[in-house]
Amino acid sequence: MHVLDNTQVERLEAEAVNSAKVRQPMYAARKKIFPKRTTGSFRRFKWLVMAITLGIYYLIPWLRWDRGPFAPDQAVLLDLANRRFYFFFIEIWPQEFYYVAGLLIMAGVGLFLITSTVGRAWCGYTCPQTVWVDLFLVVERAIEGDRNARMRLDAGPWTARKLALRVSKHAIWLVIGAATGGAWVFYFADAPTLVGELFTGTAAPVAYITVAVLTATTYTFGGLMREQVCTYMCPWPRIQAAMLDENSLTVTYNDWRGEPRSRHAKKVQAAGQSVGDCVDCNACVAVCPMGIDIRDGQQLECITCALCIDACDGVMDKLGRERGLISYATLSDYNANMMLATAGGSSSVNPSLVRTADGLFSDKVAHFHIRKIFRPRTYVYMGMWSLIGLGLLYSLLTRDRLEVNVLHDRNPQFVTLSDGSIRNGYTVKLLNMIPEPRTIVVTMQGLQGGEMSVVGDDVKAGRSFAIPVEPDRLKMLKVFVRQPADQIHGAAQTFTFRVEDKSSFEADEYTATFNAPETAR
Ligand code: SF4
Ligand code: SF4
């Protein structure tokens, strides 16, 4: 075996992450982020989305919807006590939970569709965590000032002013938290009644507990933890990576035109070196609510809120350069432009390769086109989403609001009466699923010579009877069916309970079995 000397052993560029001098803590302390206020089209869009989502959340429980005198008039209500879900003109019973499951599946497929086309738009614009953090930041900026003022205040000693500002901020955050928890419980009870009960101390304990828990979680997640919820607690950043491909839009730093970055472009150019559009001003970093630098490439933390796009566009406007140094871009376009800027990958980025002699972008530069995000995968998601939606809609429009269910008595299966006739007992459940009283006619079909009687009701025995059913209620009847011995044609005969609302022509049927002893024939 050939023996190497010391100088021939390759030295690797590595150093111990944990050493005697530096031991890494189990948990790194949070570094505070002070996002700077920004303006621009994405910020305006975010304001709009925030106003709409918060408006929907806080105002919906106060909308009224007239369902007549026998049902609540709250447009959206989860009536747990009566096991009903009211959504404007739709009323869902527990056995119709598949509508809710269908809506959840639609939401899931919709999320896949959105993520595969425009990346983490959910995270950046509509996720409650994002919306509430934005709201909490509005309060923080209004009280403590923008980034620099907040950083100074945070680093400064505790003075009466600092204490007053901090107390005010946290008090308003707590009020927002309480309003958030309060709005949530209004979805489960009549809002005007419950608000009065909450303030007079007469609401149910569970209402106070729910408000308290949601106040605490909103305050903690939105005010104190902020970006840490997205980075460490939410599974979505990990899952979404599987849904992105090279044609998904993501917020991208276009280093093919930005690098080499320099604060002293003129000096660098005078020295004969090429320089990109990035002036290394860090405006994009200062506005980022996640505290990252998009110039480091795609990162798990990036919620694609696009505020860095606004910040950088503002800088480009001031410099008289094209907007879009940071932009929504697809990986395929980015890669194509990088190949152009690096002469096929053979050199570092040379921005002059993507421009003409006039300083304009070369025709070879790939630009985003809307058709790129429509691809087989998005069509499959759209198809699934539409099919589920249409199926639910069809089912909703054609569903029965009158149902009958029947349970045959198990013990005894039948009784032989003194005249030799056979009697079977049934529990008949009539479901009136509209908020109006109805008179339901129950008729038996088949079972020759048979007749029904209702236990505890003075309905005359016969093959049909009418019975009132309260609005939005299930009525249970104990029904005996009797058949003379000479009419019995088997140990198990089938017949039908038919229920009908003569005024609306709605009907339902249930096929039941009539049992008799073998010897009765
Ligand atoms: S990098 Fe840009 S898009 Fe991503 S979170 Fe920060 S500001 Fe938002
Ligand atoms: S805002 Fe634009 S120019 Fe300024 S550092 Fe960020 S990418 Fe560069």
PDB file of C-alpha atoms in Angstrom, residues 284-482:
ATOM      1  CA  CYS A 284     -36.489  44.998   0.051  1.00  0.00           C
ATOM      2  CA  VAL A 285     -35.077  43.615   3.291  1.00  0.00           C
ATOM      3  CA  ALA A 286     -36.393  46.464   5.423  1.00  0.00           C
ATOM      4  CA  VAL A 287     -40.028  45.960   4.360  1.00  0.00           C
ATOM      5  CA  CYS A 288     -40.040  42.179   4.618  1.00  0.00           C
ATOM      6  CA  PRO A 289     -42.370  41.043   7.425  1.00  0.00           C
ATOM      7  CA  MET A 290     -40.502  37.718   7.542  1.00  0.00           C
ATOM      8  CA  GLY A 291     -37.120  39.356   7.999  1.00  0.00           C
ATOM      9  CA  ILE A 292     -35.488  37.687   5.002  1.00  0.00           C
ATOM     10  CA  ASP A 293     -33.512  38.886   2.001  1.00  0.00           C
ATOM     11  CA  ILE A 294     -35.198  37.739  -1.189  1.00  0.00           C
ATOM     12  CA  ARG A 295     -31.862  38.157  -2.972  1.00  0.00           C
ATOM     13  CA  ASP A 296     -30.733  34.970  -1.218  1.00  0.00           C
ATOM     14  CA  GLY A 297     -33.156  33.033  -3.435  1.00  0.00           C
ATOM     15  CA  GLN A 298     -36.343  31.088  -2.692  1.00  0.00           C
ATOM     16  CA  GLN A 299     -36.757  30.531   1.017  1.00  0.00           C
ATOM     17  CA  LEU A 300     -39.162  28.603   3.181  1.00  0.00           C
ATOM     18  CA  GLU A 301     -39.939  31.759   5.138  1.00  0.00           C
ATOM     19  CA  CYS A 302     -41.096  33.781   2.123  1.00  0.00           C
ATOM     20  CA  ILE A 303     -44.875  34.103   2.233  1.00  0.00           C
ATOM     21  CA  THR A 304     -44.895  35.853  -1.190  1.00  0.00           C
ATOM     22  CA  CYS A 305     -46.542  38.971   0.173  1.00  0.00           C
ATOM     23  CA  ALA A 306     -44.777  40.898  -2.630  1.00  0.00           C
ATOM     24  CA  LEU A 307     -44.002  43.901  -0.422  1.00  0.00           C
ATOM     25  CA  CYS A 308     -40.351  43.634  -1.494  1.00  0.00           C
ATOM     26  CA  ILE A 309     -41.563  44.041  -5.089  1.00  0.00           C
ATOM     27  CA  ASP A 310     -43.241  47.326  -4.150  1.00  0.00           C
ATOM     28  CA  ALA A 311     -40.145  48.504  -2.269  1.00  0.00           C
ATOM     29  CA  CYS A 312     -37.782  47.665  -5.103  1.00  0.00           C
ATOM     30  CA  ASP A 313     -40.092  49.093  -7.778  1.00  0.00           C
ATOM     31  CA  GLY A 314     -40.042  52.345  -5.798  1.00  0.00           C
ATOM     32  CA  VAL A 315     -36.241  52.329  -5.872  1.00  0.00           C
ATOM     33  CA  MET A 316     -36.160  51.526  -9.593  1.00  0.00           C
ATOM     34  CA  ASP A 317     -38.610  54.383 -10.259  1.00  0.00           C
ATOM     35  CA  LYS A 318     -36.300  56.799  -8.456  1.00  0.00           C
ATOM     36  CA  LEU A 319     -33.332  55.549 -10.467  1.00  0.00           C
ATOM     37  CA  GLY A 320     -35.245  55.717 -13.758  1.00  0.00           C
ATOM     38  CA  ARG A 321     -34.789  51.986 -14.389  1.00  0.00           C
ATOM     39  CA  GLU A 322     -37.347  49.384 -15.417  1.00  0.00           C
ATOM     40  CA  ARG A 323     -39.434  47.988 -12.599  1.00  0.00           C
ATOM     41  CA  GLY A 324     -39.331  44.269 -11.918  1.00  0.00           C
ATOM     42  CA  LEU A 325     -35.869  43.690 -10.467  1.00  0.00           C
ATOM     43  CA  ILE A 326     -37.893  41.760  -7.907  1.00  0.00           C
ATOM     44  CA  SER A 327     -41.024  40.374  -9.529  1.00  0.00           C
ATOM     45  CA  TYR A 328     -43.431  37.494  -9.730  1.00  0.00           C
ATOM     46  CA  ALA A 329     -41.647  35.122 -12.106  1.00  0.00           C
ATOM     47  CA  THR A 330     -41.646  31.458 -13.017  1.00  0.00           C
ATOM     48  CA  LEU A 331     -38.580  29.322 -12.455  1.00  0.00           C
ATOM     49  CA  SER A 332     -38.468  28.447 -16.161  1.00  0.00           C
ATOM     50  CA  ASP A 333     -38.275  32.137 -17.170  1.00  0.00           C
ATOM     51  CA  TYR A 334     -35.744  32.832 -14.448  1.00  0.00           C
ATOM     52  CA  ASN A 335     -33.553  29.917 -15.555  1.00  0.00           C
ATOM     53  CA  ALA A 336     -33.738  30.984 -19.198  1.00  0.00           C
ATOM     54  CA  ASN A 337     -32.673  34.514 -18.298  1.00  0.00           C
ATOM     55  CA  MET A 338     -29.902  33.260 -16.065  1.00  0.00           C
ATOM     56  CA  MET A 339     -28.567  31.146 -18.921  1.00  0.00           C
ATOM     57  CA  LEU A 340     -28.600  34.276 -21.057  1.00  0.00           C
ATOM     58  CA  ALA A 341     -26.880  36.408 -18.426  1.00  0.00           C
ATOM     59  CA  THR A 342     -24.188  33.812 -17.742  1.00  0.00           C
ATOM     60  CA  ALA A 343     -23.511  32.905 -21.393  1.00  0.00           C
ATOM     61  CA  GLY A 344     -24.973  29.450 -20.927  1.00  0.00           C
ATOM     62  CA  GLY A 345     -23.637  29.044 -17.411  1.00  0.00           C
ATOM     63  CA  SER A 346     -20.015  29.562 -18.386  1.00  0.00           C
ATOM     64  CA  SER A 347     -19.497  32.826 -16.471  1.00  0.00           C
ATOM     65  CA  SER A 348     -20.821  34.784 -13.549  1.00  0.00           C
ATOM     66  CA  VAL A 349     -23.800  37.095 -14.199  1.00  0.00           C
ATOM     67  CA  ASN A 350     -23.026  39.748 -16.755  1.00  0.00           C
ATOM     68  CA  PRO A 351     -26.031  42.068 -17.032  1.00  0.00           C
ATOM     69  CA  SER A 352     -24.815  43.487 -20.324  1.00  0.00           C
ATOM     70  CA  LEU A 353     -25.644  40.094 -21.901  1.00  0.00           C
ATOM     71  CA  VAL A 354     -29.363  40.672 -21.293  1.00  0.00           C
ATOM     72  CA  ARG A 355     -29.366  44.173 -22.733  1.00  0.00           C
ATOM     73  CA  THR A 356     -28.861  45.716 -26.134  1.00  0.00           C
ATOM     74  CA  ALA A 357     -26.381  48.486 -26.832  1.00  0.00           C
ATOM     75  CA  ASP A 358     -29.227  50.988 -26.125  1.00  0.00           C
ATOM     76  CA  GLY A 359     -29.549  49.629 -22.619  1.00  0.00           C
ATOM     77  CA  LEU A 360     -32.930  48.013 -23.363  1.00  0.00           C
ATOM     78  CA  PHE A 361     -33.688  44.396 -22.567  1.00  0.00           C
ATOM     79  CA  SER A 362     -32.685  41.996 -25.316  1.00  0.00           C
ATOM     80  CA  ASP A 363     -35.491  40.263 -27.235  1.00  0.00           C
ATOM     81  CA  LYS A 364     -34.148  37.001 -25.868  1.00  0.00           C
ATOM     82  CA  VAL A 365     -35.133  37.900 -22.313  1.00  0.00           C
ATOM     83  CA  ALA A 366     -38.060  35.700 -21.247  1.00  0.00           C
ATOM     84  CA  HIS A 367     -41.041  37.616 -19.830  1.00  0.00           C
ATOM     85  CA  PHE A 368     -43.982  36.173 -17.992  1.00  0.00           C
ATOM     86  CA  HIS A 369     -47.108  35.425 -19.983  1.00  0.00           C
ATOM     87  CA  ILE A 370     -50.370  34.437 -18.362  1.00  0.00           C
ATOM     88  CA  ARG A 371     -50.714  31.351 -20.577  1.00  0.00           C
ATOM     89  CA  LYS A 372     -47.654  29.842 -18.881  1.00  0.00           C
ATOM     90  CA  ILE A 373     -49.524  29.211 -15.667  1.00  0.00           C
ATOM     91  CA  PHE A 374     -52.313  27.366 -17.479  1.00  0.00           C
ATOM     92  CA  ARG A 375     -50.964  23.871 -17.979  1.00  0.00           C
ATOM     93  CA  PRO A 376     -52.356  20.299 -17.678  1.00  0.00           C
ATOM     94  CA  ARG A 377     -51.918  20.297 -13.931  1.00  0.00           C
ATOM     95  CA  THR A 378     -53.923  23.490 -13.447  1.00  0.00           C
ATOM     96  CA  TYR A 379     -56.631  22.214 -15.793  1.00  0.00           C
ATOM     97  CA  VAL A 380     -56.877  19.015 -13.727  1.00  0.00           C
ATOM     98  CA  TYR A 381     -57.236  21.057 -10.509  1.00  0.00           C
ATOM     99  CA  MET A 382     -59.809  23.350 -12.147  1.00  0.00           C
ATOM    100  CA  GLY A 383     -61.716  20.342 -13.491  1.00  0.00           C
ATOM    101  CA  MET A 384     -61.787  18.634 -10.079  1.00  0.00           C
ATOM    102  CA  TRP A 385     -62.809  21.835  -8.331  1.00  0.00           C
ATOM    103  CA  SER A 386     -65.607  22.540 -10.827  1.00  0.00           C
ATOM    104  CA  LEU A 387     -66.909  18.959 -10.781  1.00  0.00           C
ATOM    105  CA  ILE A 388     -67.124  18.861  -6.990  1.00  0.00           C
ATOM    106  CA  GLY A 389     -68.751  22.314  -6.970  1.00  0.00           C
ATOM    107  CA  LEU A 390     -71.305  21.385  -9.630  1.00  0.00           C
ATOM    108  CA  GLY A 391     -72.045  18.078  -7.876  1.00  0.00           C
ATOM    109  CA  LEU A 392     -72.678  19.875  -4.588  1.00  0.00           C
ATOM    110  CA  LEU A 393     -74.821  22.506  -6.271  1.00  0.00           C
ATOM    111  CA  TYR A 394     -76.909  19.899  -8.086  1.00  0.00           C
ATOM    112  CA  SER A 395     -77.345  17.917  -4.897  1.00  0.00           C
ATOM    113  CA  LEU A 396     -78.288  21.077  -2.999  1.00  0.00           C
ATOM    114  CA  LEU A 397     -80.885  22.171  -5.530  1.00  0.00           C
ATOM    115  CA  THR A 398     -82.500  18.765  -5.805  1.00  0.00           C
ATOM    116  CA  ARG A 399     -82.279  17.553  -2.203  1.00  0.00           C
ATOM    117  CA  ASP A 400     -85.379  16.390  -0.350  1.00  0.00           C
ATOM    118  CA  ARG A 401     -86.660  18.433   2.550  1.00  0.00           C
ATOM    119  CA  LEU A 402     -89.024  15.684   3.676  1.00  0.00           C
ATOM    120  CA  GLU A 403     -87.666  12.317   4.749  1.00  0.00           C
ATOM    121  CA  VAL A 404     -88.906   9.149   6.375  1.00  0.00           C
ATOM    122  CA  ASN A 405     -86.823   6.573   8.206  1.00  0.00           C
ATOM    123  CA  VAL A 406     -88.245   3.409   9.769  1.00  0.00           C
ATOM    124  CA  LEU A 407     -86.918   1.056  12.423  1.00  0.00           C
ATOM    125  CA  HIS A 408     -88.554  -2.338  12.867  1.00  0.00           C
ATOM    126  CA  ASP A 409     -88.956  -3.479  16.498  1.00  0.00           C
ATOM    127  CA  ARG A 410     -86.349  -6.158  17.179  1.00  0.00           C
ATOM    128  CA  ASN A 411     -87.981  -7.742  20.147  1.00  0.00           C
ATOM    129  CA  PRO A 412     -90.584  -9.015  19.669  1.00  0.00           C
ATOM    130  CA  GLN A 413     -90.407  -9.263  15.875  1.00  0.00           C
ATOM    131  CA  PHE A 414     -94.176  -9.826  15.777  1.00  0.00           C
ATOM    132  CA  VAL A 415     -97.099 -10.410  18.130  1.00  0.00           C
ATOM    133  CA  THR A 416    -100.033 -12.765  17.544  1.00  0.00           C
ATOM    134  CA  LEU A 417    -103.267 -11.054  18.614  1.00  0.00           C
ATOM    135  CA  SER A 418    -106.334 -12.820  20.109  1.00  0.00           C
ATOM    136  CA  ASP A 419    -108.118 -12.855  16.731  1.00  0.00           C
ATOM    137  CA  GLY A 420    -105.096 -14.606  15.132  1.00  0.00           C
ATOM    138  CA  SER A 421    -103.911 -11.517  13.240  1.00  0.00           C
ATOM    139  CA  ILE A 422    -100.215 -10.607  13.368  1.00  0.00           C
ATOM    140  CA  ARG A 423     -98.909  -7.257  14.539  1.00  0.00           C
ATOM    141  CA  ASN A 424     -95.475  -5.694  13.938  1.00  0.00           C
ATOM    142  CA  GLY A 425     -94.163  -2.558  15.650  1.00  0.00           C
ATOM    143  CA  TYR A 426     -92.171   0.207  13.956  1.00  0.00           C
ATOM    144  CA  THR A 427     -90.567   3.490  14.932  1.00  0.00           C
ATOM    145  CA  VAL A 428     -91.317   5.901  12.089  1.00  0.00           C
ATOM    146  CA  LYS A 429     -89.181   9.046  11.950  1.00  0.00           C
ATOM    147  CA  LEU A 430     -90.603  11.942   9.959  1.00  0.00           C
ATOM    148  CA  LEU A 431     -88.148  14.696   9.128  1.00  0.00           C
ATOM    149  CA  ASN A 432     -89.605  18.064   8.256  1.00  0.00           C
ATOM    150  CA  MET A 433     -86.503  19.903   7.074  1.00  0.00           C
ATOM    151  CA  ILE A 434     -88.075  23.279   6.324  1.00  0.00           C
ATOM    152  CA  PRO A 435     -88.699  26.059   8.854  1.00  0.00           C
ATOM    153  CA  GLU A 436     -92.494  25.801   8.482  1.00  0.00           C
ATOM    154  CA  PRO A 437     -95.075  23.482  10.036  1.00  0.00           C
ATOM    155  CA  ARG A 438     -96.418  20.785   7.758  1.00  0.00           C
ATOM    156  CA  THR A 439     -99.136  18.182   7.710  1.00  0.00           C
ATOM    157  CA  ILE A 440     -97.648  14.931   6.546  1.00  0.00           C
ATOM    158  CA  VAL A 441     -99.795  12.133   5.158  1.00  0.00           C
ATOM    159  CA  VAL A 442     -98.436   8.664   5.902  1.00  0.00           C
ATOM    160  CA  THR A 443     -99.741   5.884   3.710  1.00  0.00           C
ATOM    161  CA  MET A 444     -98.933   2.207   3.612  1.00  0.00           C
ATOM    162  CA  GLN A 445     -98.624   0.552   0.225  1.00  0.00           C
ATOM    163  CA  GLY A 446     -98.702  -3.214  -0.221  1.00  0.00           C
ATOM    164  CA  LEU A 447     -99.298  -5.728   2.576  1.00  0.00           C
ATOM    165  CA  GLN A 448    -102.769  -6.880   1.644  1.00  0.00           C
ATOM    166  CA  GLY A 449    -105.404  -6.246   4.323  1.00  0.00           C
ATOM    167  CA  GLY A 450    -102.901  -4.522   6.617  1.00  0.00           C
ATOM    168  CA  GLU A 451    -103.649  -1.380   8.569  1.00  0.00           C
ATOM    169  CA  MET A 452    -101.733   1.028  10.787  1.00  0.00           C
ATOM    170  CA  SER A 453    -102.418   2.523  14.179  1.00  0.00           C
ATOM    171  CA  VAL A 454    -100.340   5.171  15.961  1.00  0.00           C
ATOM    172  CA  VAL A 455     -99.522   4.573  19.629  1.00  0.00           C
ATOM    173  CA  GLY A 456    -100.549   7.468  21.866  1.00  0.00           C
ATOM    174  CA  ASP A 457    -102.430   9.242  19.106  1.00  0.00           C
ATOM    175  CA  ASP A 458    -106.136   9.032  18.448  1.00  0.00           C
ATOM    176  CA  VAL A 459    -105.557   8.415  14.764  1.00  0.00           C
ATOM    177  CA  LYS A 460    -108.121   5.926  13.483  1.00  0.00           C
ATOM    178  CA  ALA A 461    -106.580   2.621  12.397  1.00  0.00           C
ATOM    179  CA  GLY A 462    -106.381   2.431   8.638  1.00  0.00           C
ATOM    180  CA  ARG A 463    -104.034   2.483   5.675  1.00  0.00           C
ATOM    181  CA  SER A 464    -103.381   6.203   5.842  1.00  0.00           C
ATOM    182  CA  PHE A 465    -103.255   8.972   8.416  1.00  0.00           C
ATOM    183  CA  ALA A 466    -102.270  12.646   8.503  1.00  0.00           C
ATOM    184  CA  ILE A 467    -100.085  14.066  11.225  1.00  0.00           C
ATOM    185  CA  PRO A 468     -98.766  17.580  11.901  1.00  0.00           C
ATOM    186  CA  VAL A 469     -94.985  18.002  12.154  1.00  0.00           C
ATOM    187  CA  GLU A 470     -93.392  21.072  13.684  1.00  0.00           C
ATOM    188  CA  PRO A 471     -91.087  23.241  11.605  1.00  0.00           C
ATOM    189  CA  ASP A 472     -87.513  22.050  11.298  1.00  0.00           C
ATOM    190  CA  ARG A 473     -88.143  19.041  13.476  1.00  0.00           C
ATOM    191  CA  LEU A 474     -87.938  15.292  13.502  1.00  0.00           C
ATOM    192  CA  LYS A 475     -91.145  13.599  14.681  1.00  0.00           C
ATOM    193  CA  MET A 476     -90.980  10.045  15.987  1.00  0.00           C
ATOM    194  CA  LEU A 477     -94.087   7.872  15.874  1.00  0.00           C
ATOM    195  CA  LYS A 478     -94.648   4.431  17.301  1.00  0.00           C
ATOM    196  CA  VAL A 479     -96.698   2.671  14.629  1.00  0.00           C
ATOM    197  CA  PHE A 480     -98.299  -0.774  14.838  1.00  0.00           C
ATOM    198  CA  VAL A 481     -99.097  -2.562  11.591  1.00  0.00           C
ATOM    199  CA  ARG A 482    -101.615  -5.400  11.781  1.00  0.00           C
TER     200      ARG A 482
END
